[in-house]
mmCIF file of C-alpha atoms in Angstrom:
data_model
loop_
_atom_site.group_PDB
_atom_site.id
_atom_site.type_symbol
_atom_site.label_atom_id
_atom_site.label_comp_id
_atom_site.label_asym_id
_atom_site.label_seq_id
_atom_site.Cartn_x
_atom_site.Cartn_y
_atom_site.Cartn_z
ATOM 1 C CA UNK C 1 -34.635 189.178 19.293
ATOM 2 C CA UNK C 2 -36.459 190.328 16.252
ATOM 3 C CA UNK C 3 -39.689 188.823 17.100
ATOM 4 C CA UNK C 4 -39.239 190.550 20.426
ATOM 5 C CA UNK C 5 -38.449 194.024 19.124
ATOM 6 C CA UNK C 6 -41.882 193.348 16.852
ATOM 7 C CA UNK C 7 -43.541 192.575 19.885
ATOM 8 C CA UNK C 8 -42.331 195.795 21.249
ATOM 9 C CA UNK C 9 -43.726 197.979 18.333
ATOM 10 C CA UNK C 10 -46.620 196.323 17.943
ATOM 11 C CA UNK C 11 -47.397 196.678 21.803
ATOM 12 C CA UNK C 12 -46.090 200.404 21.365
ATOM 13 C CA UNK C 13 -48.725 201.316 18.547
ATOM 14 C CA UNK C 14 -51.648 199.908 20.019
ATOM 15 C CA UNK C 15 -51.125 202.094 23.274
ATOM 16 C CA UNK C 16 -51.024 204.814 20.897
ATOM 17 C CA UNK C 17 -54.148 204.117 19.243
ATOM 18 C CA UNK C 18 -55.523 203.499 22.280
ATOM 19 C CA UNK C 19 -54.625 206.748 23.640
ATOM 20 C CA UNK C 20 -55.541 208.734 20.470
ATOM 21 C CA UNK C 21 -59.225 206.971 20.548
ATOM 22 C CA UNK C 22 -59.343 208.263 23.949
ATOM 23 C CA UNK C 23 -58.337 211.266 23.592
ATOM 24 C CA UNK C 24 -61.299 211.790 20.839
ATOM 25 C CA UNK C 25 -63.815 210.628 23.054
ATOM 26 C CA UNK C 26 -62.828 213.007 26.080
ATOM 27 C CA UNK C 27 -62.862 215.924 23.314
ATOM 28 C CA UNK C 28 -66.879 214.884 22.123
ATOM 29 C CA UNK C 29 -67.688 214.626 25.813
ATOM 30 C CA UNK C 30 -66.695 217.666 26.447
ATOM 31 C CA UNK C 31 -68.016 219.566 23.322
ATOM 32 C CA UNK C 32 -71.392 217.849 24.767
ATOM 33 C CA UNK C 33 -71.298 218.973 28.348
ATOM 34 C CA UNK C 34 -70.049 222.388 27.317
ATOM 35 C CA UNK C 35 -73.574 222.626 25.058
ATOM 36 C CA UNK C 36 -75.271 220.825 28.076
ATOM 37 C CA UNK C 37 -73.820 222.984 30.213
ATOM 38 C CA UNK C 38 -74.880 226.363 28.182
ATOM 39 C CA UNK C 39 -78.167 225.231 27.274
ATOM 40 C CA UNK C 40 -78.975 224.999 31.190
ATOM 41 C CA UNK C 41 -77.003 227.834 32.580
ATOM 42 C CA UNK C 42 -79.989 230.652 31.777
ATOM 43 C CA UNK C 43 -82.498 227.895 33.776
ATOM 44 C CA UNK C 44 -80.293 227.482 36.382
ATOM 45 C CA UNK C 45 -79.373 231.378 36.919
ATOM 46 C CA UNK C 46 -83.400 231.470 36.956
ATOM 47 C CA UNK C 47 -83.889 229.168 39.682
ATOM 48 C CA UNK C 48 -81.294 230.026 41.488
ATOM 49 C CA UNK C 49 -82.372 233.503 41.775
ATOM 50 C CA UNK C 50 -86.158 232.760 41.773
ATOM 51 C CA UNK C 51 -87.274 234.909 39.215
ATOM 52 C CA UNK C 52 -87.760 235.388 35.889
ATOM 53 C CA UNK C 53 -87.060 238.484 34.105
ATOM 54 C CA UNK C 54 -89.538 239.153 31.083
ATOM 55 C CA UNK C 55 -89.873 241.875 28.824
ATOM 56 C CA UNK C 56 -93.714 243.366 27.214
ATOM 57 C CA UNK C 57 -94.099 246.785 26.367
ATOM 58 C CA UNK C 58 -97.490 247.254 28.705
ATOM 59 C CA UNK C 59 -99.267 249.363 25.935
ATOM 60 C CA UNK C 60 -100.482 246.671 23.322
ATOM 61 C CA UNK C 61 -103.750 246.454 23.978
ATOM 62 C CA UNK C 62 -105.277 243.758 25.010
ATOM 63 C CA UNK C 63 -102.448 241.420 25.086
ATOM 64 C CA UNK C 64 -99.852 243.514 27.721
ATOM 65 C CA UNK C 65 -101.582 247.056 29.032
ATOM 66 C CA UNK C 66 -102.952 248.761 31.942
ATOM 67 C CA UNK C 67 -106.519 248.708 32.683
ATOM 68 C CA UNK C 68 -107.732 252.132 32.922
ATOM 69 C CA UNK C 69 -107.551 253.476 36.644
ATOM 70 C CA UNK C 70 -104.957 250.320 37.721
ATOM 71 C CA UNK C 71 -101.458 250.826 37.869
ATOM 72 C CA UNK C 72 -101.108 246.976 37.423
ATOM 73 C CA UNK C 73 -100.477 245.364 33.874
ATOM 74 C CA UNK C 74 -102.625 242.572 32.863
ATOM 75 C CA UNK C 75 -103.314 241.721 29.580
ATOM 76 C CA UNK C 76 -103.727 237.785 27.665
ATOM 77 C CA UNK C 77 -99.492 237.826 27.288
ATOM 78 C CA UNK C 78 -99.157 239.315 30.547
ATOM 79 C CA UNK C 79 -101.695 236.478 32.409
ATOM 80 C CA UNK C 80 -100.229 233.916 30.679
ATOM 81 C CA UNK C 81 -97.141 234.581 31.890
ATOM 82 C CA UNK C 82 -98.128 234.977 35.487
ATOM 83 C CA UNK C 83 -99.729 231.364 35.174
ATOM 84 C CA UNK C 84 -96.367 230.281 33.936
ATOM 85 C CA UNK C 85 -94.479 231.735 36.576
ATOM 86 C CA UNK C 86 -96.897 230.322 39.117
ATOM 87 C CA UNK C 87 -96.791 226.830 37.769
ATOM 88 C CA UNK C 88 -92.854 227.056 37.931
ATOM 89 C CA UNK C 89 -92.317 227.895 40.942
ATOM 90 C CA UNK C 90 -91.301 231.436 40.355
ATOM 91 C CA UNK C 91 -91.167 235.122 40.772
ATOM 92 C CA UNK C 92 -92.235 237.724 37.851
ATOM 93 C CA UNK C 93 -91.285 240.809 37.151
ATOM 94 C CA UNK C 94 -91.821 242.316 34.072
ATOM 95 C CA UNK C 95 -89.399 245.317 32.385
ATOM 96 C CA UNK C 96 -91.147 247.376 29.750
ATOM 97 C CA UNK C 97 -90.157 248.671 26.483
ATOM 98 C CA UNK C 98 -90.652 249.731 23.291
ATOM 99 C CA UNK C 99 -91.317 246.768 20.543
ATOM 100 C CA UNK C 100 -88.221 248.188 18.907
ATOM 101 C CA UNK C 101 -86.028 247.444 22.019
ATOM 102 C CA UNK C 102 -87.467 243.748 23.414
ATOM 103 C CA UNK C 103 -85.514 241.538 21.607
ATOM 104 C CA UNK C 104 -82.236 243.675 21.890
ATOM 105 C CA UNK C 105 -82.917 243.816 25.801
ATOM 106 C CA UNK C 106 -82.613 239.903 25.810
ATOM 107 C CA UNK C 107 -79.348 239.931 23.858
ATOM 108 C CA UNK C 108 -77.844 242.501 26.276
ATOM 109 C CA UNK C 109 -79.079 239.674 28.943
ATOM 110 C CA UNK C 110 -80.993 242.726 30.630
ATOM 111 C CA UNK C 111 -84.465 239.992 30.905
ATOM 112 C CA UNK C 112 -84.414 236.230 30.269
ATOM 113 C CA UNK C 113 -87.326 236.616 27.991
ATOM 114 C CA UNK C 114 -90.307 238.244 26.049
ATOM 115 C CA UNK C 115 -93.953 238.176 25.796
ATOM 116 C CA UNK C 116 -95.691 240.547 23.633
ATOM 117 C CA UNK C 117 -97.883 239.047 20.895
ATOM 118 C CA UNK C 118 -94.384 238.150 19.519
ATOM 119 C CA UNK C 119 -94.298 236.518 16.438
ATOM 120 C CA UNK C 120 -92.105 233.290 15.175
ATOM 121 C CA UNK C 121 -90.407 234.261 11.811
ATOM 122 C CA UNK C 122 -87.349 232.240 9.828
ATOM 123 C CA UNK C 123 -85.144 235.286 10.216
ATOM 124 C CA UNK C 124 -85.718 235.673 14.265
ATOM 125 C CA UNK C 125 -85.670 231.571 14.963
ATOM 126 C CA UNK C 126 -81.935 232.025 13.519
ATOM 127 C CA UNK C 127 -81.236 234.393 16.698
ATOM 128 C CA UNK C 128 -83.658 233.117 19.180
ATOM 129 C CA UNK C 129 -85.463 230.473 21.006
ATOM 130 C CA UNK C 130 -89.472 230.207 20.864
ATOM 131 C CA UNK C 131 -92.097 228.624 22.669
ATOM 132 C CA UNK C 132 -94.754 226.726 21.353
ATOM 133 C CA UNK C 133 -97.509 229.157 19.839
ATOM 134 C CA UNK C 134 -100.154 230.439 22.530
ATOM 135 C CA UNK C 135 -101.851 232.502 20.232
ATOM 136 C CA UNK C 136 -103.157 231.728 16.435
ATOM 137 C CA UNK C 137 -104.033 235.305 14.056
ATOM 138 C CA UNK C 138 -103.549 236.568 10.971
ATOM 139 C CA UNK C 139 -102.683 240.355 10.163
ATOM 140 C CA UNK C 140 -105.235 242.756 8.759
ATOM 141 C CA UNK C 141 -105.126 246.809 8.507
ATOM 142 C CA UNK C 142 -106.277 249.703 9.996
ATOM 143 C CA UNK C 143 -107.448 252.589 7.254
ATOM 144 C CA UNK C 144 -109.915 255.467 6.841
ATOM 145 C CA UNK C 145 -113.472 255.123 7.233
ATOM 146 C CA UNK C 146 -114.018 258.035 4.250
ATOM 147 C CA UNK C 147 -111.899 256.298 1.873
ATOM 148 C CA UNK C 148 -110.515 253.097 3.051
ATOM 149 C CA UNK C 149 -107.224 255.050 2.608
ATOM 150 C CA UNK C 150 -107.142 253.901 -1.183
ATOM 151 C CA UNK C 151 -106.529 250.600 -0.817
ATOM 152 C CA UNK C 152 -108.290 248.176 -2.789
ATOM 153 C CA UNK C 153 -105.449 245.242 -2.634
ATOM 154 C CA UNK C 154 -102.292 244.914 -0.910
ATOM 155 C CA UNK C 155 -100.515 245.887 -4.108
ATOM 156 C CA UNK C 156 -102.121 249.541 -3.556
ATOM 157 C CA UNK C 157 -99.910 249.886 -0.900
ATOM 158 C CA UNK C 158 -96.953 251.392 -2.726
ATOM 159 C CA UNK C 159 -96.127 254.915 -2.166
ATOM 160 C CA UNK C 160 -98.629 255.208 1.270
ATOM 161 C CA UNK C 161 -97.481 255.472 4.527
ATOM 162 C CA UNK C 162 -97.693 252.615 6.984
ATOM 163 C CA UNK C 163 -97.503 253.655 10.948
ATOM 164 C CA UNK C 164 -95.768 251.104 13.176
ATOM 165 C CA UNK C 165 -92.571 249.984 14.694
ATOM 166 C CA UNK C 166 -88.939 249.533 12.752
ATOM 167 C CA UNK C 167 -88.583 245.990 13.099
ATOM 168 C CA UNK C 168 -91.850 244.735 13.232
ATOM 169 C CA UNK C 169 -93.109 241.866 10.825
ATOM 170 C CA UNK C 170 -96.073 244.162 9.627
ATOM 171 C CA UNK C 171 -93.209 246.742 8.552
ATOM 172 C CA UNK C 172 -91.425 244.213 6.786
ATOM 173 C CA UNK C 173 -95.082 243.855 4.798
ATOM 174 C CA UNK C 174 -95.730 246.798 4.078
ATOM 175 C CA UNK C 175 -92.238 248.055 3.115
ATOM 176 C CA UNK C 176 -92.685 244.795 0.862
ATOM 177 C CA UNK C 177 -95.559 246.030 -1.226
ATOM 178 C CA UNK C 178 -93.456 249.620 -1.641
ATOM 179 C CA UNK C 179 -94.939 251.484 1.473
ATOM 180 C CA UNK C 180 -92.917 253.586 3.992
ATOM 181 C CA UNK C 181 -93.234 253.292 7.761
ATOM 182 C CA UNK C 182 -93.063 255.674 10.325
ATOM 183 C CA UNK C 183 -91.800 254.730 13.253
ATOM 184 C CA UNK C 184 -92.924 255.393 16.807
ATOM 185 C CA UNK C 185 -91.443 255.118 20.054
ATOM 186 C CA UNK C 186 -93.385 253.343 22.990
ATOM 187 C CA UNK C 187 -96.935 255.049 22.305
ATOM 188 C CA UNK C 188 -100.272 253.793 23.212
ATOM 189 C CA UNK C 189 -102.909 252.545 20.025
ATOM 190 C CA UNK C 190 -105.139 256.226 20.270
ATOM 191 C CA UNK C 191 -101.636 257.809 18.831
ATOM 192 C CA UNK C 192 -101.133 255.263 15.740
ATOM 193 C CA UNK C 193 -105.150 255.451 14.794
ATOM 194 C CA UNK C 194 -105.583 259.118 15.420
ATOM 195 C CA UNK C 195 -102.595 259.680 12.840
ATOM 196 C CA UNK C 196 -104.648 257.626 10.010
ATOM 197 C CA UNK C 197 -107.487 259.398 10.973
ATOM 198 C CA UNK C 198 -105.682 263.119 10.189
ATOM 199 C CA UNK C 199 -103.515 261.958 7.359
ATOM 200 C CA UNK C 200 -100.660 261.841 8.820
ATOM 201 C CA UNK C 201 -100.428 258.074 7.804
ATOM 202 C CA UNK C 202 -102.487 255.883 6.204
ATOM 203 C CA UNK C 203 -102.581 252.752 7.427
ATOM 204 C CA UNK C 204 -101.834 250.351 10.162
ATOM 205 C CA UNK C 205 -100.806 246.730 9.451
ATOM 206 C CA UNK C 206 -101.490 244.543 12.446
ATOM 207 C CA UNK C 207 -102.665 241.618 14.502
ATOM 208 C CA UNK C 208 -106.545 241.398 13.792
ATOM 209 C CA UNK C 209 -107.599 240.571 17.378
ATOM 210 C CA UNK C 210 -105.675 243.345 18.513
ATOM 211 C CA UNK C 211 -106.764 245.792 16.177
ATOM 212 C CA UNK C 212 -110.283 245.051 16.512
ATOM 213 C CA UNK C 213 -110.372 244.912 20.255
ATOM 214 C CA UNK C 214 -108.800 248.216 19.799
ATOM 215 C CA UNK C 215 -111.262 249.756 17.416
ATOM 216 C CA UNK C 216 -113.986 248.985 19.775
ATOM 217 C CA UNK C 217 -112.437 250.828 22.825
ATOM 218 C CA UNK C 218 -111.788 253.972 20.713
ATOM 219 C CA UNK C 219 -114.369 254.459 18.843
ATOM 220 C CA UNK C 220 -114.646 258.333 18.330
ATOM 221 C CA UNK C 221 -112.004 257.493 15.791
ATOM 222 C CA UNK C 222 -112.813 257.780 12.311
ATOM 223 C CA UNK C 223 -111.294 254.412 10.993
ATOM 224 C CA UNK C 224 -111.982 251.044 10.373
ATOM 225 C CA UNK C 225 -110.452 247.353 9.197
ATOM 226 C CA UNK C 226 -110.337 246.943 5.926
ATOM 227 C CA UNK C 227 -113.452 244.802 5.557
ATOM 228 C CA UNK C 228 -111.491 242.555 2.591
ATOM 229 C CA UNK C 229 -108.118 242.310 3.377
ATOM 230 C CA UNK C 230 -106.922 238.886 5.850
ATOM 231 C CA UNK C 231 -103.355 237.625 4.895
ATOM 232 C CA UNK C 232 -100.501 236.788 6.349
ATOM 233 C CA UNK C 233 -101.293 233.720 9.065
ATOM 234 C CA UNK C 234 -99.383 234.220 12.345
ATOM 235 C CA UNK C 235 -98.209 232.347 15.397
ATOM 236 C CA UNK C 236 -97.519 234.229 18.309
ATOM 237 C CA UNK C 237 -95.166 232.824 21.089
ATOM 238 C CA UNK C 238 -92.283 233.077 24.432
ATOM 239 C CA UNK C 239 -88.948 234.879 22.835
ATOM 240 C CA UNK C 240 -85.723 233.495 24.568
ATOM 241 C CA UNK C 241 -82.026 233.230 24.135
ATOM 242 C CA UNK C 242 -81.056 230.564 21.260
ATOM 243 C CA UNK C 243 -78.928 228.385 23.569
ATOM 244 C CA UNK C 244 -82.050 228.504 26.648
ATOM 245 C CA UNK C 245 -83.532 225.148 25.846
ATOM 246 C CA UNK C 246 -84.266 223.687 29.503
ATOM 247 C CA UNK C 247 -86.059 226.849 29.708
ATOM 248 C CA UNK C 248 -88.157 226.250 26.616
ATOM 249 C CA UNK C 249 -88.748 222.993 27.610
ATOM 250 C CA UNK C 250 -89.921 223.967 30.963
ATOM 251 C CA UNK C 251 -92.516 226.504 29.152
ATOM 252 C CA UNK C 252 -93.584 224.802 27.054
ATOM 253 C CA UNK C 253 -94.269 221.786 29.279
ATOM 254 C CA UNK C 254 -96.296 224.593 31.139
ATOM 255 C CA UNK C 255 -98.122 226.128 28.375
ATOM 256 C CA UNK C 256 -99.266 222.431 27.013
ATOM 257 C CA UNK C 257 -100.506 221.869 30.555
ATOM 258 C CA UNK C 258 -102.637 225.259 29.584
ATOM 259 C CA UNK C 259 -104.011 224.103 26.690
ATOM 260 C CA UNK C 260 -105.086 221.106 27.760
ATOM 261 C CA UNK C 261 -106.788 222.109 30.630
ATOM 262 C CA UNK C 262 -108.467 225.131 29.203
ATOM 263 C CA UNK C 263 -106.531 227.839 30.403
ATOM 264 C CA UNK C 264 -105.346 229.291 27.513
ATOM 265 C CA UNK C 265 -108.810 229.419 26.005
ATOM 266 C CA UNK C 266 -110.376 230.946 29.076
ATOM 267 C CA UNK C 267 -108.063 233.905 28.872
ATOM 268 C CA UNK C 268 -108.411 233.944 25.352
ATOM 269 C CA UNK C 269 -112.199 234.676 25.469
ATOM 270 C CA UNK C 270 -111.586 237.129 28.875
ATOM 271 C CA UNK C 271 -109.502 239.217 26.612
ATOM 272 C CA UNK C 272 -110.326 239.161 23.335
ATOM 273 C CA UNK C 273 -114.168 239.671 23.930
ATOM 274 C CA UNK C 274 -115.296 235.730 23.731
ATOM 275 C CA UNK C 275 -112.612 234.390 20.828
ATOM 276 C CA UNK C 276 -110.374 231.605 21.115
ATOM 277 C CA UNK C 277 -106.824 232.799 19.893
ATOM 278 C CA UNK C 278 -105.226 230.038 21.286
ATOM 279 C CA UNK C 279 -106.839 227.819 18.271
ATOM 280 C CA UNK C 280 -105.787 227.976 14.598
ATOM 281 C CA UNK C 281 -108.355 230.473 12.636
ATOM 282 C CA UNK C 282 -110.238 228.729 10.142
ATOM 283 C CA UNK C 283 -110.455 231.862 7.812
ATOM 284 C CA UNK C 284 -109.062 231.542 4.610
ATOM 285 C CA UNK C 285 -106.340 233.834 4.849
ATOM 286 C CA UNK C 286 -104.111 235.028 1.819
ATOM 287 C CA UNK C 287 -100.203 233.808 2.110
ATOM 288 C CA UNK C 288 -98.069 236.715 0.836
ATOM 289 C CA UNK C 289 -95.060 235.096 -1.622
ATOM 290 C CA UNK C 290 -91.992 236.758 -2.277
ATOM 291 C CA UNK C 291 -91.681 238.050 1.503
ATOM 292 C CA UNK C 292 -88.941 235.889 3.669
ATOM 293 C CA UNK C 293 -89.560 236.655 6.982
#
């Protein structure tokens, strides 16, 4: 009778355990397919609808603008997405905005993503998903002609007045070396150069294909890049939501596909007057410590 009853028990606790185990395995199944399940949700509400949303501001010249006399956007961002688009199988339609405003807009869920010479930082990877780089730069800066504004060295920066967007990287620099920015809402490049032309600012800390692309179509402006200053290597690339990653993969299956076949470098050279951004520079270009971006 005893041996029967520890039969019983012994029979009795190995259900248990039994049970218990799978219990714990239903619970890590689940956990998966829930993260499964999110990280394909934004891809699927894109195909199902056919469309992808994506958000540029349509006045950084030359990477999302309008040609003068077109009411269509093009740009190097704005073409590369329309190849992307194309080679998914989708619709585009772009909402602007002000830099300021892009990355909020894809939080609020308003567009699935953002192209606009967008760069990958530590602090922004914590909150978002990013392509693979299409475009390789490096930041340089916009100052007087007279006077090169004063600057000698980045460290001549304190106490000047940088013009550019809130939450830009290149405010986070020069805010860094003890400058103050003023901001701007969605304005097109005449407004920030003019402004270090009359004073009103006195520099402008930017990409250096963009700036000089943007030099040479303005040129009754008095200023200039500063012919010594390179630093700060950048990687531009596709801003999405941090839990999108059949979308990323899909991009960036696309944008490889570009490199490889020379896409990315022939729009490169269309729009930014015969360069290749789309390869690393080989400049040497001055890494600024002390600044976690």
């Amino acid at each position: 009778m005893r041996k029967a009853f520890i039969l019983m028990s012994m029979l009795l606790l190995a259900v248990i355990v039994a049970a218990c185990g799978s219990s714990e395995d239903t619970g890590d199944s689940g956990s998966n397919n829930e993260s499964e399940e999110a990280s394909d949700s934004k891809w699927s509400e894109i195909q199902e609808e056919g469309e992808i949303v994506v958000g540029t501001s349509g006045t950084l010249f030359p990477a999302s603008y309008y040609p003068e006399g077109s009411d269509e956007m093009s740009g190097y961002d704005v073409e590369i997405m329309r190849e992307i688009a194309d080679r998914l199988g989708l619709e585009l339609k772009f909402e602007e905005y002000g830099v300021d405003g892009l990355l909020s807009a894809i939080n609020s869920g308003r567009i699935d993503a953002v192209i606009n010479d967008m760069e990958i930082t530590k602090d922004r990877q914590e909150q978002f998903a990013f392509s693979e780089p299409y475009k390789y730069s490096y930041s340089t800066m916009i100052v007087r002609e007279s006077d090169l504004s004063g600057i000698e060295k980045l460290e001549d920066l304190e106490g000047k007045t940088h013009g550019g967007g809130a939450t830009t990287v290149f405010s986070q620099i020069a805010e860094h070396f003890g400058a103050e920015t003023k901001t701007y809402g969605n304005v097109t490049n005449d407004v920030y150069l003019r402004d270090v032309e009359n004073g009103n600012t006195d520099f402008i800390i930017n990409d250096y294909y963009l700036q000089s692309l943007a030099l040479k179509a303005l040129t009754d402006i008095e200023v200039q890049l500063h012919p010594d200053l390179k630093f700060h290597p950048t990687n531009s690339a596709i801003v999405m939501p941090k839990e999108a990653e059949t979308m990323k993969e899909e991009i960036d299956a696309v944008l490889a596909e570009m490199k490889e076949d020379g896409t990315l470098t022939e729009l490169s050279e269309e729009f930014f007057g015969g360069q290749d951004a789309s390869k690393e520079p080989e400049e040497d270009i001055r890494e600024i410590e002390g600044l976690d971006l």
